[in-house]
Amino acid sequence: MKKLMKNHLSTAAIALLLLCVADLPGRSEVQYAGIVPNPAAAVRTIIDKRPMLHADGIKFGAYDPHGDFGAQANVATEALFLPWEDVDLETLRVADAYALARGRNLLITVEPWSWDVDWRLTSAELRAKVLRGDYDVNMRAITQMISQLKSPVIVRWGQEMEDKSGRFSWSGWSPQDYITAYKRMMDIVREEAPGTEIMWSPKGEPGLEAYYPGDDYVDLVGLSVFGLQRYDELAYNEHRTFSEALKQGYDLVAGYGKPVWVAELGYEGGDAYMKPWIETVTLKQSAFPNLQEVVYFNDRDVHAWPFNLGRPDWRVVKSLAN
């Protein structure tokens, strides 16, 4: 796991707009379905798998700690991840300057914990402290800094709350506790940084509707969509397209009538698997009329996937020698 020193970020981390904890879809073990590995289907010759941007397509953004999208035009959003403990908030000014120079919005995912596992509370401890107001000062400090930034900002707090795998300390709380905590945090955002948009961001699993905080507390809905060829073979007995991977979550949130984003996107596999993803993730599709933007997660996963698949590398630029 990437380490964050308490109250310190390295120069490299500042330049790369902060380190991140990755999303991990399909974290629970799924019964083996069992496509026999086909070496021909896994052949990879694509060196740069960045999504194709369509002239009249969905907007595109990226979490980009390696700078692969730094010089690319038509990137609407610069995404970053921020713990609310053990971080130098001055790095947000660096991120703001980087985004401003490129005409991009900032999507700031605030994760309510420390990235240092030695400093993390249990889920129950975190819930009690958040509901009691102990962490209001942390959120207030972040939003006071956000109020000074010049780029348009979207705040995403406590993502994937309906996930039951235990991946995040705040996931799996009772819906009412989560909604109370979410509203408390977003009230602080609105008080300290008026004009900031707020994103409610479930993973996209059944049961997410119980965590919906109400229309007044949602400007945007953000989902997580990842495609890993071998995982698809083992979990679904088929290769899923972007549309197939998005459909469940999108259908569950479409009724809210809010703009929908894919707040975290990644894919990895052979050429035949990746090409449809590359070509369609920013393509407007009639099945997803509310989809407005997709944000690529341009880094390696920090957690291993089921079926001993290790940590997928979502980064768009990859040396085939590795």
XYZ file of C-alpha atoms in Angstrom:
322
model
C 0.000 0.000 0.000
C 1.202 3.496 -0.719
C 2.357 5.137 2.478
C 1.593 8.661 3.607
C 3.827 10.134 6.268
C 1.888 11.825 9.033
C 1.427 15.548 8.311
C 3.739 15.348 5.312
C 3.556 14.803 1.585
C 6.665 14.299 -0.505
C 7.554 16.715 -3.292
C 6.693 14.017 -5.796
C 3.281 13.493 -4.234
C 2.544 17.214 -4.354
C 3.516 17.346 -8.009
C 1.256 14.400 -8.709
C -1.747 15.979 -6.975
C -1.801 13.714 -3.943
C -1.717 9.979 -3.520
C -4.890 7.948 -3.643
C -6.651 4.909 -2.332
C -8.142 3.093 -5.271
C -11.590 1.743 -5.805
C -11.987 -2.020 -5.815
C -15.121 -3.352 -7.505
C -16.336 -6.883 -6.993
C -14.408 -7.221 -3.757
C -16.282 -10.173 -2.353
C -15.457 -13.628 -3.635
C -17.817 -14.746 -6.391
C -18.469 -18.370 -7.236
C -16.091 -19.578 -9.915
C -17.845 -19.560 -13.282
C -14.819 -20.651 -15.177
C -13.913 -19.611 -18.696
C -10.730 -21.547 -19.408
C -7.897 -19.045 -19.965
C -7.367 -18.356 -23.655
C -3.865 -16.967 -24.284
C -4.926 -15.586 -27.660
C -7.709 -13.516 -26.065
C -5.261 -12.015 -23.583
C -2.721 -10.796 -26.158
C -1.795 -7.194 -25.478
C -0.094 -4.950 -28.012
C -1.786 -1.683 -27.003
C 0.737 0.524 -25.245
C -1.543 3.512 -24.616
C -5.118 2.568 -23.734
C -6.478 6.038 -22.969
C -10.158 6.453 -23.877
C -11.159 7.782 -27.264
C -12.758 11.220 -26.930
C -15.726 11.767 -29.228
C -16.513 15.228 -30.604
C -20.073 15.192 -29.271
C -19.479 12.673 -26.513
C -19.438 12.405 -22.750
C -17.022 14.709 -20.960
C -13.799 13.162 -19.727
C -11.712 13.632 -16.604
C -8.874 11.809 -14.871
C -7.191 11.066 -11.614
C -3.674 11.351 -13.007
C -0.813 11.090 -10.479
C 1.646 10.153 -13.250
C 0.805 13.151 -15.441
C -0.137 11.087 -18.506
C -3.020 13.458 -19.248
C -1.146 16.636 -18.337
C -0.765 17.912 -21.888
C -3.992 16.465 -23.274
C -6.705 18.872 -24.330
C -10.408 18.263 -23.672
C -9.876 16.893 -20.176
C -12.668 18.537 -18.213
C -11.855 17.423 -14.666
C -8.764 16.847 -12.554
C -9.581 14.362 -9.798
C -7.731 13.906 -6.522
C -8.184 11.968 -3.303
C -7.745 13.466 0.134
C -7.826 11.863 3.595
C -9.114 14.179 6.276
C -6.288 13.285 8.642
C -2.501 13.448 8.294
C -2.341 15.639 5.200
C -0.929 19.041 4.286
C -3.884 21.003 2.918
C -1.549 23.450 1.186
C -1.165 20.807 -1.512
C -4.682 21.730 -2.616
C -3.282 25.037 -3.848
C -0.858 23.130 -6.061
C -3.709 21.036 -7.435
C -5.740 24.189 -8.012
C -2.938 25.867 -9.956
C -2.444 22.732 -12.060
C -6.152 22.485 -12.894
C -6.534 26.216 -13.469
C -3.668 26.275 -15.965
C -5.443 23.558 -17.957
C -8.983 24.880 -17.632
C -10.180 21.907 -15.585
C -12.590 21.443 -12.710
C -11.432 19.800 -9.488
C -13.172 16.666 -8.217
C -12.008 16.224 -4.621
C -12.816 12.901 -2.981
C -12.614 13.354 0.784
C -12.004 10.027 2.501
C -12.924 10.195 6.211
C -9.920 8.360 7.617
C -6.129 8.351 7.634
C -4.275 6.612 4.825
C -1.862 5.278 7.437
C -3.470 2.019 8.579
C -1.841 2.415 11.989
C -3.886 5.552 12.603
C -7.283 4.263 11.457
C -10.250 3.859 13.752
C -12.622 0.930 13.631
C -15.825 1.427 11.687
C -17.831 1.801 14.906
C -15.342 4.276 16.389
C -15.332 6.371 13.230
C -19.130 6.400 13.036
C -19.490 7.507 16.660
C -16.933 10.287 16.315
C -18.390 11.603 13.046
C -21.948 11.628 14.362
C -20.795 13.292 17.586
C -19.152 16.067 15.601
C -15.556 15.266 16.516
C -14.497 15.496 12.867
C -16.358 18.670 11.990
C -13.101 20.575 12.460
C -11.363 18.355 9.880
C -14.057 18.883 7.283
C -14.231 22.581 8.069
C -10.490 22.981 7.539
C -10.733 21.265 4.148
C -13.693 23.322 2.996
C -12.166 26.570 4.201
C -9.205 25.800 1.956
C -11.556 24.873 -0.900
C -13.236 28.257 -0.543
C -9.910 29.879 -1.448
C -9.361 27.878 -4.634
C -9.989 29.435 -8.031
C -11.035 26.320 -9.960
C -14.641 25.082 -9.886
C -14.785 22.338 -7.242
C -16.926 19.239 -6.710
C -16.709 17.506 -3.319
C -17.270 13.747 -3.082
C -17.405 12.456 0.507
C -17.428 8.887 1.812
C -17.796 7.029 -1.483
C -19.181 3.487 -1.983
C -21.124 3.575 1.248
C -23.290 0.575 0.319
C -20.340 -1.790 -0.172
C -20.358 -4.649 2.347
C -16.809 -5.951 1.919
C -15.264 -3.881 4.712
C -12.987 -2.097 2.252
C -13.815 1.321 3.695
C -14.384 2.109 7.365
C -17.526 4.101 6.536
C -19.076 1.512 4.197
C -21.820 -0.696 5.564
C -23.010 1.738 8.239
C -26.750 1.723 8.729
C -28.334 3.890 6.019
C -29.657 6.413 8.544
C -26.269 6.808 10.226
C -24.554 7.303 6.891
C -27.149 9.805 5.683
C -26.858 11.769 8.928
C -23.070 11.858 8.597
C -23.192 12.752 4.900
C -25.616 15.614 5.487
C -23.521 16.901 8.359
C -20.435 17.015 6.150
C -22.206 18.559 3.174
C -23.771 21.232 5.383
C -20.223 22.224 6.296
C -19.271 22.312 2.598
C -22.177 24.629 1.831
C -21.468 26.846 4.807
C -17.741 27.250 4.213
C -17.528 26.970 0.421
C -20.851 28.088 -1.077
C -21.109 27.343 -4.774
C -19.225 24.059 -4.442
C -21.087 21.162 -6.039
C -21.584 18.008 -4.001
C -21.455 14.450 -5.303
C -23.153 11.464 -3.707
C -21.161 8.476 -4.873
C -22.363 4.907 -4.299
C -20.498 1.977 -5.780
C -23.498 0.944 -7.866
C -24.732 -2.128 -5.984
C -28.279 -3.163 -5.035
C -29.281 -1.499 -1.790
C -27.708 1.840 -2.628
C -31.142 3.477 -2.666
C -31.355 3.168 1.126
C -28.389 5.542 1.383
C -29.816 8.286 -0.823
C -29.777 11.502 1.247
C -32.480 13.308 -0.727
C -32.470 15.592 -3.730
C -31.435 18.653 -1.710
C -28.132 17.004 -0.827
C -27.141 15.726 -4.259
C -25.950 17.813 -7.201
C -24.279 14.893 -8.975
C -24.286 11.107 -8.636
C -20.947 9.328 -9.078
C -20.560 5.584 -9.761
C -17.527 3.268 -9.930
C -17.017 1.141 -13.062
C -14.007 -1.141 -13.595
C -13.375 -3.870 -16.133
C -10.747 -6.573 -15.640
C -10.730 -9.303 -18.281
C -9.763 -12.284 -16.146
C -12.116 -11.242 -13.353
C -14.985 -11.083 -15.863
C -14.121 -14.570 -17.050
C -14.139 -15.980 -13.536
C -17.020 -14.011 -12.026
C -19.381 -13.625 -14.984
C -18.297 -16.304 -17.469
C -18.101 -13.617 -20.158
C -16.262 -10.462 -21.159
C -18.307 -7.463 -20.112
C -18.436 -4.229 -22.072
C -18.433 -0.796 -20.474
C -22.173 -0.551 -21.056
C -22.789 -3.873 -19.337
C -20.598 -2.931 -16.392
C -22.325 0.450 -15.997
C -25.916 -0.689 -16.436
C -26.695 -2.026 -12.953
C -25.554 1.071 -11.090
C -26.944 3.484 -13.657
C -30.381 1.876 -13.613
C -30.448 2.084 -9.821
C -29.749 5.848 -9.758
C -31.400 7.054 -12.973
C -34.730 7.637 -11.247
C -33.270 10.418 -9.130
C -33.031 12.578 -12.248
C -29.564 13.831 -11.309
C -26.553 14.136 -13.628
C -24.582 10.883 -13.420
C -20.802 10.529 -13.571
C -18.550 7.535 -13.571
C -16.386 8.964 -10.811
C -13.839 6.136 -11.057
C -13.191 4.219 -14.283
C -10.567 1.668 -15.254
C -10.066 -1.315 -17.553
C -7.326 -3.852 -18.231
C -6.913 -6.958 -20.371
C -5.976 -8.031 -23.864
C -6.493 -5.932 -26.979
C -9.826 -7.515 -27.882
C -11.156 -6.886 -24.383
C -9.969 -3.294 -24.060
C -10.778 -1.919 -27.512
C -14.551 -1.759 -26.945
C -13.948 0.054 -23.647
C -11.504 2.472 -25.252
C -13.980 3.273 -28.006
C -17.193 3.583 -25.989
C -16.614 5.017 -22.505
C -17.096 8.603 -23.736
C -19.632 7.735 -26.437
C -23.141 9.038 -25.825
C -25.562 6.139 -25.562
C -29.344 6.286 -25.477
C -29.379 3.818 -22.575
C -27.600 6.364 -20.349
C -29.151 9.771 -21.074
C -28.093 11.285 -17.734
C -24.436 10.248 -18.028
C -22.388 13.441 -18.240
C -18.766 12.578 -17.510
C -16.385 9.682 -16.911
C -13.241 10.049 -14.804
C -10.398 7.628 -15.471
C -8.424 6.258 -12.515
C -4.916 6.386 -13.946
C -2.934 4.350 -11.442
C -2.433 0.837 -10.167
C -4.946 -0.558 -7.695
C -3.649 -0.629 -4.146
C -5.615 -3.743 -3.181
C -5.587 -7.241 -4.624
C -8.659 -8.496 -6.452
C -10.421 -11.821 -5.810
C -9.280 -15.074 -7.478
C -5.637 -14.215 -6.713
C -5.619 -11.673 -9.533
C -3.326 -9.282 -7.727
C -3.473 -5.522 -8.117
C -4.694 -4.494 -11.580
C -2.785 -1.751 -13.325
C -5.313 0.721 -14.711
C -2.653 3.160 -15.895
C -3.199 4.069 -19.553
C 0.474 4.126 -20.527
C 2.230 0.827 -19.923
C 5.525 -0.673 -20.937
C 4.930 -4.094 -22.459
C 8.332 -5.115 -21.137
C 7.005 -5.006 -17.541
